[in-house]
């Protein structure tokens, strides 16, 4: 049917939670490709191992590279190893293709700084994304040293396999898109917390496709261990339960907007509240959906679905943009104090 991409729109949320979207632009701008991003050899090797690429030639090629290397450097190392190897046959060439495949899944793009954000469109460029980039969960991340960056975990779809990947930017002009590694980095629905917790990065995940998990890591690109956070409990979420974006920090705890899948593959939106110091502790969880598809929302490209990838708090209002059966986007506003009271 279609190839999903990431588009940007700008707007303003006022103190009453009213959302006004700026008018759409008449054209979009293609990014200027940056074809020579840098790779960390440690992460690159780890991802190759997870792909079960373990031939001896891998070690020989990587030995020619520094701890951080470029795409051009990788191609040069492959060419040198091919020229100097005592034997180079089909097996070695297939391994070299796997290395190039992984490198091409990690790339950098840049838009002209003179163009407005609403003209920027990130269209799939890597082999892992050739059928689409889906469900980007953006979060402003404040590091312990005060640095601010924007991360988005998204689903890369190549027509056969889905993989969670990472998008990073500080200015929404230059974007780095990269693969993630580790046992947690599978399936869909990873969502990064907006700050470190006890010195570690934290994420929500749905690694098994059914339940919600909490994971910590000292490397935002590698997620290896997770603990069960929530199982399907209520009828509207009995098939699976996941998140609808990154947790939102409130005085009462981490507010997580959730999605649940029930009978007839009906997607509804709920919420739960996690302890601020220990997010593995669930303080409360809505027994009934916060939002469920109404008659005019349940018919579309993917029917019977309301779904969100992120919400924001403005004053005492939770502003929740959401998609209606993949045919249109709207937004709801919810009084934050009433929602937190229901979750306490």
XYZ file of C-alpha atoms in Angstrom:
344
model
C 0.000 0.000 0.000
C 2.216 2.843 1.164
C 5.668 3.727 2.486
C 5.490 5.512 5.835
C 7.704 8.520 6.500
C 8.133 11.207 9.163
C 6.621 14.609 8.464
C 6.763 17.662 10.715
C 4.119 20.271 11.493
C 4.410 23.234 13.830
C 1.819 24.803 16.081
C 1.086 26.382 19.459
C -0.472 24.997 22.645
C -1.857 27.688 24.955
C -2.320 27.615 28.729
C -5.785 26.099 28.355
C -4.522 23.142 26.359
C -5.862 24.435 23.046
C -3.766 23.283 20.094
C -3.524 25.412 16.950
C -1.605 23.916 14.010
C 0.113 26.270 11.583
C -1.113 26.115 7.963
C 0.443 23.405 5.832
C 3.198 24.392 3.412
C 2.810 23.929 -0.340
C 5.968 21.913 -0.822
C 8.469 19.769 1.054
C 12.260 19.720 1.042
C 14.460 16.701 0.462
C 17.408 16.372 2.845
C 20.991 16.777 1.765
C 22.464 13.324 2.382
C 25.520 13.005 4.615
C 26.977 9.781 3.262
C 29.901 9.365 5.645
C 28.610 9.037 9.245
C 30.795 7.751 12.080
C 30.324 4.306 13.639
C 31.468 2.971 17.007
C 33.286 -0.294 16.414
C 32.146 -1.815 19.728
C 28.463 -1.323 18.894
C 28.992 -2.299 15.268
C 30.592 -5.610 16.266
C 27.866 -6.297 18.832
C 25.136 -5.755 16.265
C 26.925 -8.068 13.804
C 26.988 -10.795 16.455
C 23.235 -10.389 16.976
C 22.825 -10.749 13.208
C 24.878 -13.957 13.491
C 27.618 -12.571 11.238
C 30.634 -14.246 12.835
C 33.014 -15.209 9.991
C 36.769 -14.801 10.563
C 36.874 -12.119 7.890
C 34.791 -9.884 10.196
C 37.651 -9.722 12.691
C 40.158 -9.116 9.903
C 38.178 -6.206 8.472
C 37.357 -4.618 11.833
C 40.999 -4.913 12.903
C 41.832 -2.422 10.163
C 39.476 0.160 11.656
C 39.795 2.585 14.577
C 37.392 2.508 17.547
C 35.307 5.046 15.614
C 35.253 4.739 11.848
C 33.476 6.132 8.797
C 31.503 4.489 6.013
C 34.303 5.280 3.585
C 36.761 3.771 6.046
C 34.756 0.549 6.167
C 34.668 0.287 2.380
C 38.415 0.877 2.244
C 39.042 -1.817 4.890
C 36.908 -4.308 2.939
C 38.761 -3.494 -0.287
C 42.163 -3.875 1.394
C 41.216 -7.200 2.981
C 39.849 -8.478 -0.324
C 43.074 -7.503 -2.106
C 45.422 -8.953 0.522
C 43.510 -12.084 1.562
C 45.011 -15.438 0.604
C 41.550 -16.586 -0.394
C 38.381 -14.573 -1.018
C 35.364 -16.431 -2.247
C 31.583 -16.213 -2.092
C 31.386 -16.661 1.713
C 33.710 -13.723 2.362
C 31.868 -11.563 -0.160
C 28.531 -12.328 1.521
C 29.999 -11.309 4.890
C 31.309 -8.085 3.364
C 27.797 -7.405 2.040
C 26.400 -7.878 5.558
C 28.871 -5.307 6.916
C 27.890 -2.832 4.221
C 24.197 -3.547 4.876
C 24.580 -2.728 8.578
C 26.550 0.421 7.804
C 23.857 1.602 5.390
C 21.229 1.160 8.139
C 23.071 3.871 10.127
C 23.115 7.219 8.381
C 22.945 10.985 8.784
C 20.785 13.426 6.850
C 20.690 17.207 6.934
C 18.151 19.769 5.786
C 19.040 23.334 4.806
C 18.782 25.515 7.903
C 16.925 28.119 5.857
C 13.893 25.878 5.326
C 11.005 25.812 7.847
C 10.537 22.653 9.886
C 7.155 21.943 8.304
C 8.926 21.392 4.967
C 11.136 18.619 6.355
C 10.216 15.028 5.530
C 12.338 12.044 6.529
C 11.769 9.392 3.905
C 13.191 5.858 4.319
C 16.746 5.607 3.008
C 18.279 2.461 4.494
C 17.721 -1.240 3.625
C 16.016 -1.864 6.978
C 13.435 0.870 6.251
C 12.591 0.294 2.610
C 8.897 -0.295 3.394
C 8.573 2.481 5.934
C 9.487 4.452 9.049
C 6.653 4.162 11.561
C 5.543 5.260 15.047
C 8.331 7.718 15.917
C 8.161 8.465 19.658
C 9.939 11.807 20.120
C 11.157 12.970 23.515
C 13.226 15.996 24.618
C 16.033 14.414 26.655
C 17.812 16.483 29.337
C 21.156 14.914 30.238
C 22.761 15.226 33.661
C 25.178 17.876 32.350
C 22.310 20.017 31.089
C 22.645 19.119 27.404
C 19.342 18.854 25.544
C 18.779 16.475 22.644
C 15.705 15.066 20.960
C 15.481 11.295 20.615
C 12.895 9.288 18.756
C 12.625 5.531 18.744
C 10.856 4.359 15.606
C 9.940 1.153 13.810
C 11.901 0.306 10.676
C 9.949 -1.956 8.322
C 11.629 -3.652 5.355
C 8.601 -5.633 4.199
C 9.524 -8.715 6.207
C 10.963 -7.633 9.570
C 10.307 -4.813 12.028
C 13.191 -3.355 14.031
C 13.272 -0.561 16.608
C 15.768 2.122 15.610
C 16.863 5.504 16.959
C 16.686 9.013 15.570
C 18.690 11.814 17.203
C 18.757 15.573 16.628
C 19.488 18.793 18.470
C 18.185 21.277 15.901
C 15.717 19.376 13.641
C 17.983 20.129 10.686
C 20.590 17.390 11.143
C 19.317 13.913 12.014
C 21.281 10.770 12.862
C 19.386 7.490 12.320
C 20.920 4.342 13.775
C 20.293 0.733 14.680
C 19.827 -0.417 18.266
C 21.294 -3.588 19.770
C 20.480 -5.919 22.655
C 17.745 -8.411 23.512
C 15.305 -5.636 24.433
C 15.678 -3.926 21.029
C 13.171 -6.131 19.250
C 9.562 -5.795 18.117
C 7.869 -2.385 18.372
C 7.133 0.334 20.885
C 10.325 1.441 22.652
C 9.963 4.824 24.389
C 12.880 6.612 26.083
C 12.448 8.375 29.446
C 13.201 12.129 29.231
C 16.138 11.946 31.665
C 18.469 9.416 33.271
C 17.240 7.519 36.317
C 19.901 6.743 38.921
C 22.571 7.520 36.336
C 21.174 5.202 33.654
C 19.116 5.643 30.521
C 15.655 4.088 30.816
C 13.131 2.926 28.272
C 9.747 1.273 28.040
C 9.505 -1.603 25.570
C 7.186 -4.317 24.297
C 9.897 -6.825 23.438
C 7.666 -9.906 23.331
C 4.896 -8.136 21.434
C 2.392 -8.559 24.279
C 3.571 -7.105 27.605
C 5.147 -3.828 28.729
C 8.735 -3.896 30.005
C 11.136 -1.488 31.704
C 14.822 -1.486 30.776
C 17.936 0.391 31.904
C 21.257 0.869 30.135
C 24.448 2.897 30.340
C 24.402 3.119 26.521
C 21.326 4.537 24.828
C 22.010 2.420 21.730
C 22.221 -0.931 23.550
C 19.459 -2.508 25.641
C 20.106 -5.998 26.961
C 17.992 -6.599 30.087
C 14.406 -5.723 30.962
C 11.900 -6.417 33.720
C 8.186 -6.986 33.294
C 6.203 -3.847 34.042
C 2.611 -4.605 33.036
C 0.637 -7.487 31.552
C -2.721 -7.241 29.802
C -5.324 -7.088 32.553
C -8.610 -5.573 31.398
C -10.876 -6.687 28.513
C -9.944 -3.699 26.310
C -6.227 -4.665 26.468
C -6.328 -8.460 26.702
C -4.389 -9.057 23.461
C -1.474 -6.719 24.204
C -0.525 -3.623 26.187
C 2.121 -1.055 25.297
C 2.930 2.626 25.549
C 1.779 5.618 23.523
C 5.015 7.550 23.871
C 7.658 8.456 26.406
C 6.742 8.814 30.091
C 5.865 12.324 31.274
C 7.326 13.478 34.588
C 4.761 14.889 37.036
C 4.868 15.545 40.779
C 2.715 12.453 41.317
C 4.949 10.142 39.254
C 5.779 9.136 35.703
C 2.611 9.404 33.628
C 2.549 6.780 30.871
C -0.109 6.957 28.184
C -0.737 3.361 27.113
C -2.429 1.519 24.290
C -4.358 -1.682 24.628
C -5.557 -4.121 21.999
C -8.792 -5.975 22.700
C -11.222 -8.121 20.761
C -11.676 -7.473 17.022
C -8.192 -5.890 17.125
C -9.677 -2.748 18.662
C -6.989 -0.296 19.830
C -7.828 1.948 22.791
C -5.755 4.443 24.797
C -5.293 4.192 28.559
C -2.856 5.424 31.220
C -0.778 4.264 34.162
C 1.352 6.011 36.769
C 4.846 4.895 37.828
C 6.896 5.813 40.891
C 9.315 8.683 40.200
C 12.323 7.134 41.936
C 11.569 3.526 41.002
C 9.523 3.317 37.777
C 9.215 -0.449 38.168
C 6.532 0.301 40.804
C 3.117 0.839 39.201
C 1.120 3.277 41.348
C -2.087 3.109 39.354
C -3.659 2.028 36.098
C -6.936 2.980 34.418
C -9.479 0.169 34.418
C -11.365 1.728 31.484
C -9.915 3.344 28.368
C -9.101 7.019 28.365
C -10.021 7.050 24.665
C -11.674 4.422 22.463
C -12.525 4.763 18.763
C -15.908 6.379 18.169
C -18.094 5.636 15.154
C -16.451 8.357 13.048
C -12.941 7.259 14.117
C -13.105 3.505 13.615
C -13.223 3.350 9.792
C -10.044 3.960 7.807
C -6.858 2.506 6.345
C -6.319 0.478 9.555
C -9.820 0.249 11.079
C -10.914 0.276 14.719
C -7.822 2.076 16.004
C -6.964 5.164 18.030
C -3.226 5.460 18.616
C -0.706 8.021 19.820
C 3.093 8.275 19.897
C 3.360 11.070 22.440
C 1.571 13.630 24.585
C 2.571 16.862 26.321
C 1.594 18.753 29.460
C 0.767 22.455 29.328
C -0.387 23.946 32.613
C -3.046 21.630 34.006
C -3.801 20.081 30.627
C -2.555 16.907 29.000
C -2.594 17.458 25.242
C -2.837 14.152 23.403
C -2.528 14.069 19.608
C -3.768 10.765 18.220
C -4.422 9.018 14.929
C -7.858 7.800 13.874
C -7.631 4.468 12.031
C -4.625 5.727 10.069
C -6.650 8.173 8.002
C -6.423 11.411 9.995
C -4.938 12.976 13.121
C -6.720 14.946 15.832
C -6.014 15.854 19.463
C -7.707 15.501 22.821
C -7.115 17.511 25.978
C -7.511 16.001 29.430
C -7.361 17.747 32.794
C -4.116 16.546 34.325
C -5.242 16.779 37.959
C -8.329 14.638 37.291
C -6.291 12.005 35.428
C -3.655 11.800 38.164
C -6.397 11.538 40.803
C -7.930 8.616 38.927
C -4.511 6.918 38.845
C -3.533 7.542 42.478
